[in-house]
Short mmCIF file of C-alpha atoms and ligand atoms in Angstrom, two decimals:
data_model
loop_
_atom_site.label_atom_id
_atom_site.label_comp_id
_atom_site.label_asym_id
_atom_site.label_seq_id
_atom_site.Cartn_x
_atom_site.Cartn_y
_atom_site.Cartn_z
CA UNK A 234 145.82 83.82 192.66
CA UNK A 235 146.61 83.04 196.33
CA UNK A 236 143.98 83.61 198.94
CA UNK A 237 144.24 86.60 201.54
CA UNK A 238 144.66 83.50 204.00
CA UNK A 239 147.90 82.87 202.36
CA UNK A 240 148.74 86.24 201.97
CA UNK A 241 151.13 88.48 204.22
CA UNK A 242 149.80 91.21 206.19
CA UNK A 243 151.31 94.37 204.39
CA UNK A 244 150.04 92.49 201.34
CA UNK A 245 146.85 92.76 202.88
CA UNK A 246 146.93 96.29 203.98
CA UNK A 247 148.14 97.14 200.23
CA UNK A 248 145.60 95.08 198.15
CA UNK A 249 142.41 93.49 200.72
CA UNK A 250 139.40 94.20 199.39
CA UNK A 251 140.82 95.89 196.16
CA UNK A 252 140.85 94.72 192.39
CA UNK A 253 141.25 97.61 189.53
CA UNK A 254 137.91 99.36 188.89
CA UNK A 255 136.39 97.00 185.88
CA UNK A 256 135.30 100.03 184.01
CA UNK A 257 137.89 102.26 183.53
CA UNK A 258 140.96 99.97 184.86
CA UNK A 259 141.38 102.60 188.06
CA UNK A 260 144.26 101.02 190.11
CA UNK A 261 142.63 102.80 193.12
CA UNK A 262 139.34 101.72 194.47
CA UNK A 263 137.05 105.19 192.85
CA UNK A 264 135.32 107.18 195.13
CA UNK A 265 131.57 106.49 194.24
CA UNK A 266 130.12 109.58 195.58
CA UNK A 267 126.56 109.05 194.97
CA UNK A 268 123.37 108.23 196.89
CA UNK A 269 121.68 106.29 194.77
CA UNK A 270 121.87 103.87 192.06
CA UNK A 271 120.17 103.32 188.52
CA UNK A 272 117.86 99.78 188.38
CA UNK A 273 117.17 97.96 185.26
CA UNK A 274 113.82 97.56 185.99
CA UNK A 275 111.24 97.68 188.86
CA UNK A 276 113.42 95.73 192.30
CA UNK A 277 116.27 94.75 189.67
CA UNK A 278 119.41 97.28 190.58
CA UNK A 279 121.87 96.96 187.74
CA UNK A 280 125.39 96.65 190.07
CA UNK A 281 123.72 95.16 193.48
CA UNK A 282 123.89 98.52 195.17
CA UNK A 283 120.39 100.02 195.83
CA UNK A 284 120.97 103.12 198.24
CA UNK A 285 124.10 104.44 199.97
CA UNK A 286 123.11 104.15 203.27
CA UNK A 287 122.98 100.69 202.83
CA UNK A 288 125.96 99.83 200.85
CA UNK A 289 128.89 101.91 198.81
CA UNK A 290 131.45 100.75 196.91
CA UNK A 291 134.20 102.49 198.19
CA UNK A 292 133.22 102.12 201.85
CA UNK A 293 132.89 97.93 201.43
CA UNK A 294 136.41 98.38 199.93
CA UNK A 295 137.30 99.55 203.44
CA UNK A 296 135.00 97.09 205.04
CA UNK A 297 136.79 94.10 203.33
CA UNK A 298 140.15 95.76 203.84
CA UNK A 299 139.70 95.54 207.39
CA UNK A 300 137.94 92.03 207.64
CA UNK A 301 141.08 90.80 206.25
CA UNK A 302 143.05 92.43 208.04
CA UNK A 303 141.75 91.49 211.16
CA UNK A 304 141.29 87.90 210.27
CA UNK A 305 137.76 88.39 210.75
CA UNK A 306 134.45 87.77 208.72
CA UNK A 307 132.78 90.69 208.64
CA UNK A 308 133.90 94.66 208.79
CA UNK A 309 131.21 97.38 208.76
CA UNK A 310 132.41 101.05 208.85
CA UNK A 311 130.93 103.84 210.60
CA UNK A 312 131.39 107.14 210.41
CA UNK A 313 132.93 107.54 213.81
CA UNK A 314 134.52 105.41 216.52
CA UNK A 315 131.72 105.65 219.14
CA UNK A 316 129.10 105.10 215.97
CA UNK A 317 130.44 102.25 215.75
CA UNK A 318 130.56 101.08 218.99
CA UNK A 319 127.01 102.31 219.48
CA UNK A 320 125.72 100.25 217.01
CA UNK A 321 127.66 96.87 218.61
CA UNK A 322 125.73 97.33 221.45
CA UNK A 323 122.64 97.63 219.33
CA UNK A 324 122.69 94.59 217.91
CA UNK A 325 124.17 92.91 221.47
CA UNK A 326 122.13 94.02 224.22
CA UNK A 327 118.45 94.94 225.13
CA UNK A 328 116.99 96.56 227.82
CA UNK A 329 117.50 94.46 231.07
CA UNK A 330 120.92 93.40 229.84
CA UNK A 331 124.38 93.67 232.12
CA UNK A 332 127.56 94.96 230.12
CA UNK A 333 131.13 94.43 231.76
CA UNK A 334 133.64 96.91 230.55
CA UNK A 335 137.28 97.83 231.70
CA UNK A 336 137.60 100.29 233.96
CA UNK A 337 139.85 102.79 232.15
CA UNK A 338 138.36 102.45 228.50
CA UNK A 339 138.13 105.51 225.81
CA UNK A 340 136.15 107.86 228.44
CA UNK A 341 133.86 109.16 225.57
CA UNK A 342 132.67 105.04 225.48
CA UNK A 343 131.97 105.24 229.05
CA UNK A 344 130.18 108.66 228.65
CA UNK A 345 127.70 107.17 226.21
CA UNK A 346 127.43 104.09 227.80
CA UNK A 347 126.06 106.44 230.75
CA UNK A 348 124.55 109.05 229.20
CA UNK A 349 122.55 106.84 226.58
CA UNK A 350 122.66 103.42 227.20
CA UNK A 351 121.64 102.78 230.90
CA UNK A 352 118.57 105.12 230.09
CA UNK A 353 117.68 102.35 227.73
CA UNK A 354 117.66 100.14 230.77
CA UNK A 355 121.25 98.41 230.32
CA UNK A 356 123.38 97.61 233.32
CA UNK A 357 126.80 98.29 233.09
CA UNK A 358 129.86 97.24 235.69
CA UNK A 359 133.40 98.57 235.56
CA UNK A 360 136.07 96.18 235.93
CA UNK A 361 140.20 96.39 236.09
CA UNK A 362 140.15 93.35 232.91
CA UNK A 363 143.69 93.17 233.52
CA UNK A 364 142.52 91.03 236.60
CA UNK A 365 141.06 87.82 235.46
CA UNK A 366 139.74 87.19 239.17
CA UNK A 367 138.31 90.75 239.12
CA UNK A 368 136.53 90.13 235.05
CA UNK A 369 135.41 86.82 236.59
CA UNK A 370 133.53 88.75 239.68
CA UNK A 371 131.94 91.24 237.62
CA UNK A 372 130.19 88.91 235.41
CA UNK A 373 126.60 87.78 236.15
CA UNK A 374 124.16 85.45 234.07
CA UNK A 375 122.58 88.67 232.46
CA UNK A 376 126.28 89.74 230.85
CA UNK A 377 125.42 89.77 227.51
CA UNK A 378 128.91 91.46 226.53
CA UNK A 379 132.06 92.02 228.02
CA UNK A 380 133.79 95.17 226.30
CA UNK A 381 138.03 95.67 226.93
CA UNK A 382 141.16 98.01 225.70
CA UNK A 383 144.45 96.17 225.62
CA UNK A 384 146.78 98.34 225.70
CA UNK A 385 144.60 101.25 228.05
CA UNK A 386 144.74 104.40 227.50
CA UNK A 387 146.71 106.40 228.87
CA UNK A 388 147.73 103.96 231.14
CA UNK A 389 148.99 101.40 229.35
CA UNK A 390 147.86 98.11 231.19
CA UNK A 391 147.61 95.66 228.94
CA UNK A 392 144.63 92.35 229.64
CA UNK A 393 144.98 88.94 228.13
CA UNK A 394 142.68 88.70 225.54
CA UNK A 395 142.68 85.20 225.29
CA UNK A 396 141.70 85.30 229.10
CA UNK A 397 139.30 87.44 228.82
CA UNK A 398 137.59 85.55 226.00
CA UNK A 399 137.36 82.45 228.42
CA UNK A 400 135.64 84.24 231.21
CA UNK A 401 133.45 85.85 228.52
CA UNK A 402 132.18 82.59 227.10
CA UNK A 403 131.97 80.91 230.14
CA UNK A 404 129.01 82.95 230.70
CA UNK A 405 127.49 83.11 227.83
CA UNK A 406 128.91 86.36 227.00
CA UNK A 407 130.47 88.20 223.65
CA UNK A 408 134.05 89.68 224.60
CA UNK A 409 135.07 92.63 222.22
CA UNK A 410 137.81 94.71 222.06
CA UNK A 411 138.57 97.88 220.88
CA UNK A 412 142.17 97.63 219.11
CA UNK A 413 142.69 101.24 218.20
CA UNK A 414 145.90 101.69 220.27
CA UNK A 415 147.49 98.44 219.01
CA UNK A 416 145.84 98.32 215.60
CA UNK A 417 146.00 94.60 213.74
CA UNK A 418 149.27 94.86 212.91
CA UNK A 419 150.28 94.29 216.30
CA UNK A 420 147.67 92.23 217.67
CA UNK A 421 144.49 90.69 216.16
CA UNK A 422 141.83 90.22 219.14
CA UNK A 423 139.51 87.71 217.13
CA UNK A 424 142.68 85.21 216.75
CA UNK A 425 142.84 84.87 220.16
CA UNK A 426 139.22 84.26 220.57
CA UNK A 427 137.26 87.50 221.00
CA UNK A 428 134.05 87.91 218.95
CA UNK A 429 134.36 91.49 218.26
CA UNK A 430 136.91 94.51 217.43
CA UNK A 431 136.03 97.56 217.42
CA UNK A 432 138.09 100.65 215.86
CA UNK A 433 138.57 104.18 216.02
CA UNK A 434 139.74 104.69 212.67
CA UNK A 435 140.24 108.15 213.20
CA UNK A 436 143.50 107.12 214.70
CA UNK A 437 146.59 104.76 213.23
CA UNK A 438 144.39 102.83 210.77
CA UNK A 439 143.50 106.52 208.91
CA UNK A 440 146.89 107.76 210.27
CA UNK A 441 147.11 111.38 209.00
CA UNK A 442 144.62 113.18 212.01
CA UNK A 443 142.25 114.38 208.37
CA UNK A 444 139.56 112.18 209.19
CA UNK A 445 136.65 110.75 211.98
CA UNK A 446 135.57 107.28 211.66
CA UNK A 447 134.98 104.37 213.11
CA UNK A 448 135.01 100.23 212.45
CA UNK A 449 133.74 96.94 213.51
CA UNK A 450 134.71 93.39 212.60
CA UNK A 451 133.01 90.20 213.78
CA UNK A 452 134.41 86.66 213.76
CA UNK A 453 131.47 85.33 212.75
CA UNK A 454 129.18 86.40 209.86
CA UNK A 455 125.92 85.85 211.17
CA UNK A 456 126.83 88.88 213.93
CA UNK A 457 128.52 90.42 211.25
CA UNK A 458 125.33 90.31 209.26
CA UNK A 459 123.66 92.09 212.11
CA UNK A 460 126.05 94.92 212.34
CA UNK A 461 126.10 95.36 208.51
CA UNK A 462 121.79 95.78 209.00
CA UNK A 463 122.57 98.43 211.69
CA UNK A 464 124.02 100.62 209.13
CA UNK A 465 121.02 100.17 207.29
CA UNK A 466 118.53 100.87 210.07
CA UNK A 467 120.36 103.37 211.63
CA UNK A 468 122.48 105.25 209.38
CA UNK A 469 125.78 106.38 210.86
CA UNK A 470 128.00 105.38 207.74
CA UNK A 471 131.35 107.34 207.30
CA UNK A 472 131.05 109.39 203.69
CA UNK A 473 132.66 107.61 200.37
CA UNK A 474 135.28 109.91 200.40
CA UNK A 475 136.36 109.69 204.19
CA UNK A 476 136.26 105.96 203.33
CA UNK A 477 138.85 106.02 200.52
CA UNK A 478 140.69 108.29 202.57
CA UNK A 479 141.19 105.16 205.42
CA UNK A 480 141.48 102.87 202.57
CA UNK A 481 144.81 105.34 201.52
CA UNK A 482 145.96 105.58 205.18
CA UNK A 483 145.94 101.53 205.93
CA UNK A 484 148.47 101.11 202.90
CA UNK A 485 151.06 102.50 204.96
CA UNK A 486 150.32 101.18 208.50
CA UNK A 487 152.32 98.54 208.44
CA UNK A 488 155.53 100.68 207.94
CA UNK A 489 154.28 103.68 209.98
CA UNK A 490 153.44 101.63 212.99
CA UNK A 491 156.99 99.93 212.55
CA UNK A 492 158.39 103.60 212.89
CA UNK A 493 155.66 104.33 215.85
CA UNK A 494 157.28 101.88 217.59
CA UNK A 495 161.03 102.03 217.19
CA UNK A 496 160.77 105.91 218.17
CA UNK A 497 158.26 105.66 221.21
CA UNK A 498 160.79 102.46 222.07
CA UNK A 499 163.58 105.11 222.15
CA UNK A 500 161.70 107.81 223.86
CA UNK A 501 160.53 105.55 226.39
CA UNK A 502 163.95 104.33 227.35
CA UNK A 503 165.11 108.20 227.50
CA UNK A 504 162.28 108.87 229.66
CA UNK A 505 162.90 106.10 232.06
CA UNK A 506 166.33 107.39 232.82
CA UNK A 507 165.38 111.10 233.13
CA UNK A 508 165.31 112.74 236.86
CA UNK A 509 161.86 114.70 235.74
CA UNK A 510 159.95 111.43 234.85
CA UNK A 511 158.62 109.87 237.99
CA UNK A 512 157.11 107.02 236.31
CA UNK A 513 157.27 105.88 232.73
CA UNK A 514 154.11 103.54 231.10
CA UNK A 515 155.19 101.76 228.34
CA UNK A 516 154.81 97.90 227.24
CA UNK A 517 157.84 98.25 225.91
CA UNK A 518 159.63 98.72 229.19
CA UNK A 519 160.42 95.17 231.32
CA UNK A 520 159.39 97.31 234.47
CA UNK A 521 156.08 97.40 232.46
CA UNK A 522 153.70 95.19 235.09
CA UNK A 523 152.51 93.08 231.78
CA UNK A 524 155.55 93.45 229.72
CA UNK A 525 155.45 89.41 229.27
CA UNK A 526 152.21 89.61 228.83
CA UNK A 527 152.25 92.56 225.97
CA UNK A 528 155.66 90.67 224.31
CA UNK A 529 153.32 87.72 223.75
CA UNK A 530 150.03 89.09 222.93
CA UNK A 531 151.60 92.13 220.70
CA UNK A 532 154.00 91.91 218.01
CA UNK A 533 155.32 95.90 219.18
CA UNK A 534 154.52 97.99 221.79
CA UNK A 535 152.62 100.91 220.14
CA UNK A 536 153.37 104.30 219.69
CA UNK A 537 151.78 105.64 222.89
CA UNK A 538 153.73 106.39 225.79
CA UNK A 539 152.39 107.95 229.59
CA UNK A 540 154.65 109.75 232.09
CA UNK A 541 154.58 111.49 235.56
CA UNK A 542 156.48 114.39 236.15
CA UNK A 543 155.25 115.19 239.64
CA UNK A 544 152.88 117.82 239.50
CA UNK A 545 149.89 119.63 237.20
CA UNK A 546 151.90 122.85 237.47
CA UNK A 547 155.09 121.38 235.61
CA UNK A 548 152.54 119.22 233.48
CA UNK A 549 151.58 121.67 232.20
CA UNK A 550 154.86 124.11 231.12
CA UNK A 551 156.47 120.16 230.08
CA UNK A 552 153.31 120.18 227.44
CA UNK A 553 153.25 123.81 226.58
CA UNK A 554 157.05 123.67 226.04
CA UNK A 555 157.91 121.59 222.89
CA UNK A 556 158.11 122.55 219.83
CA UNK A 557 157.69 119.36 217.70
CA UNK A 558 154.70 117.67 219.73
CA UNK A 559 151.86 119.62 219.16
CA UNK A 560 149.52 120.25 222.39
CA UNK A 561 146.17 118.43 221.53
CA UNK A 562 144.13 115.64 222.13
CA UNK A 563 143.82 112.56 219.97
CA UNK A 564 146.68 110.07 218.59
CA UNK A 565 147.85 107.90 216.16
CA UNK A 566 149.16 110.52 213.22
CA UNK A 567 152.06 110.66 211.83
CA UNK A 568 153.04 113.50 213.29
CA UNK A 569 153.66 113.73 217.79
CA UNK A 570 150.82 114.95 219.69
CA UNK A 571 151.59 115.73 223.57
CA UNK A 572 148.72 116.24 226.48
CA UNK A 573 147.82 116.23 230.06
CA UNK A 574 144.82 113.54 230.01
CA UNK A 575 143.60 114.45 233.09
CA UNK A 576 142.66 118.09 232.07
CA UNK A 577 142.07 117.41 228.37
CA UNK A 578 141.19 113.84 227.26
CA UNK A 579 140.00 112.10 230.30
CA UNK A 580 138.65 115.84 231.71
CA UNK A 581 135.07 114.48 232.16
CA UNK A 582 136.41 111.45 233.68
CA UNK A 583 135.64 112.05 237.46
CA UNK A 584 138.28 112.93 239.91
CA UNK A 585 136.96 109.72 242.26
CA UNK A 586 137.90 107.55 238.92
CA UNK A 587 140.65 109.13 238.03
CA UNK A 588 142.42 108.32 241.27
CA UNK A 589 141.50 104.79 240.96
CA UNK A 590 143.60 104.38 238.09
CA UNK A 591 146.12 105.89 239.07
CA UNK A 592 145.69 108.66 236.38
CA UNK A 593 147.73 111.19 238.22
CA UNK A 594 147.17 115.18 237.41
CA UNK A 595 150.87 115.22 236.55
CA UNK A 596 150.16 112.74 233.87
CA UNK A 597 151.78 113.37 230.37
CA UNK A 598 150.71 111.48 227.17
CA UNK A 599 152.38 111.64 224.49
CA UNK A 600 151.22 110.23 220.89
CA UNK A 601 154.69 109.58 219.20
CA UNK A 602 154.73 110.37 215.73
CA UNK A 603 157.19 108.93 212.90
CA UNK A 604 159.51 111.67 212.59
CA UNK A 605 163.21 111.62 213.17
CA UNK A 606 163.83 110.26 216.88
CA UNK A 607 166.43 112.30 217.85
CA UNK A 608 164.84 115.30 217.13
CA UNK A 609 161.64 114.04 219.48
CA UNK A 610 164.03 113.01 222.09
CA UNK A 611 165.85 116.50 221.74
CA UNK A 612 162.49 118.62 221.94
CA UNK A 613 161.23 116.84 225.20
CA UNK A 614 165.01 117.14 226.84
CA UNK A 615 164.13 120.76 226.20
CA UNK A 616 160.71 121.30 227.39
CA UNK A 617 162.11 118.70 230.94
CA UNK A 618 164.56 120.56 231.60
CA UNK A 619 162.88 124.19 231.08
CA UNK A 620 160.31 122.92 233.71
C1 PLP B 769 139.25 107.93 219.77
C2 PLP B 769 138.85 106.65 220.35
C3 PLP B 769 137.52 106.20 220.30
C4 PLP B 769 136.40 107.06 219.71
O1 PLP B 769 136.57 107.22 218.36
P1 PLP B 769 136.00 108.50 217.54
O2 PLP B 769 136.45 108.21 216.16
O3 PLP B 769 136.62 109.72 218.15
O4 PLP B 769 134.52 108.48 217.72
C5 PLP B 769 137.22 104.96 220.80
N1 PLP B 769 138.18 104.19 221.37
C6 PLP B 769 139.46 104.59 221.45
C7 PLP B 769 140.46 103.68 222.08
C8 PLP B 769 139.84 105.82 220.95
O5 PLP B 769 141.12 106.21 221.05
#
């Protein structure tokens, strides 16, 4: 037997975490939906697992899955993205505590971070963390965490991780990062010294837009140990058969995000050289501000691409127009999504923040899915030149 450490990682996403069921020889991991388990006497469970909350077999399957994947110690699944990172901040900050977070992260993360946490008493400072000078200003000696998206969504900037750690621990500070755009296929935050990653497995890991849930793996065990005892205190566990259902997608992410980006790579270049698209945001693209950056901290670019074609009016008919992309929010399927962020995604963003980022209300996102190129690059020659 080699090790997973040895091991490749679409060996990994096949296999981590996975042996044939002992009892009936299942090549797939079972899904154990039950609650509860029988114990052979009083405090003596027969297979380890007590109560559901706590632990299920099919859901550790996805916790080891992505622990491996991730090079990390320690993966805990949740049964959403923000559960999850609700329950990092749990076990990271207390009342009285300063968070630093990037400026343009998932806007439902800065919603709860508002809504909930700073009535709990935490601080919390918004930071461009693609400017290490700018990270470095924000932090103070009660930063308990510093909390970044690498590639940004849906503007694309991409931070140096490894940078980012460094100002982190210089204070004292955790760093982690949500990798749901990039996935660890083609970049693994805890290698290049973050503490934490965070995941919206709703989106690539999952990969078929079927299910919500959520992940987060620690570098070292004894935090990990402390997010695994959240899911016992607080509940927020994904079911076991939304579990197996991520298990099923992660198989395949290795060759779907291979697909997600060769076609967003050729969409982006068709983009760039189309009259209609002011400005094209892609890593992939050398005009990309960080495209060094991105070539050296990602092993792709991703499947998400941002464009400006001028105006909300023509945003709009551009995103009501194709026929392939469907018009809604979310990414990371297999099949192309298309929106306007700043009237559906980042909507409760505020106008004031909006303009800081430059998230424009002629903004187009588009989630590029794995079919056949040309026909993507044929329905949004359509829809730009119908507007
Ligand atoms: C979708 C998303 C989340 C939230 O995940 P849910 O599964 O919807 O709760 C967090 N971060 C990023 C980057 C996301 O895209």
């Amino acid at each position: 037997m080699t090790t997973n450490d040895e091991r490749h990682f679409d060996t990994l996403a096949i296999h981590a975490g996975q042996e044939p069921d002992p009892t009936t020889g299942s090549v797939m991991p079972p899904i154990y939906q039950t609650s509860t388990y029988v114990q052979e006497g009083v405090g003596r469970p027969r297979g380890g697992h007590v109560y559901a909350r706590v632990t299920n077999p099919t859901r550790t399957v996805l916790e080891d899955n992505l622990a491996a994947l991730e090079g990390g110690s320690t993966g805990a699944a949740f049964a959403s993205g923000l559960a999850a990172i609700e329950a990092l901040l749990k076990v990271t900050v207390d009342a009285g505590d300063h968070v630093v977070c990037g400026e343009s992260v998932y806007g439902g993360t800065e919603r709860m971070f508002r809504k909930v946490w700073t009535r709990f008493g935490v601080d919390f400072t918004y930071v461009d963390t693609s400017d290490p000078e700018a990270l470095e200003g924000a932090l103070r000696p009660d930063t308990r965490l510093v909390h970044i998206e690498t590639p940004t969504n849906p503007m694309m900037d991409i931070s140096d991780i490894e940078v980012c750690a460094e100002i982190a621990h210089a204070q004292g500070a955790l760093l982690s990062v949500d990798n749901t755009f990039a996935t660890p296929f083609l970049q693994r935050p805890l290698r290049l010294g973050a503490d934490v990653v965070v995941h919206s497995t709703t989106k690539y890991l999952n990969g078929h837009s079927d299910v919500i849930g959520g992940a987060v793996v620690t570098a070292e065990p004894e935090l990990g140990e402390r997010v695994r005892d959240q899911q016992r205190v607080s509940g927020g566990v994904p079911s076991p058969f939304d579990s197996w259902l991520v298990v099923r997608g992660i198989k395949t992410l290795h060759v779907r995000m291979e697909r997600h980006c060769e076609n967003a790579g050729v969409i982006a270049r068709y983009l760039a050289g189309h009259p209609v698209a002011e400005r094209v945001l892609y890593p992939g693209l050398p005009d990309h501000p960080q495209h060094d950056l991105a070539k050296r901290q990602m092993s792709g670019f991703g499947g998400m691409i941002a464009f400006d074609v001028g105006s909300f009016q023509r945003a709009k008919r551009v995103a009501a127009a194709t026929g392939i992309f469907a018009l809604a929010e979310s990414l990371g399927g297999v099949e192309s999504l298309i929106e306007v962020p700043a009237a559906m995604t980042h909507a409760s963003v505020s106008a004031e923040a909006r303009e800081k980022i430059g998230l424009t209300m002629g903004l187009i996102r588009l989630s590029v899915g794995i079919e056949a190129h040309n026909d993507l690059v044929a329905d949004l020659e359509q829809a730009l030149d119908g507007a």
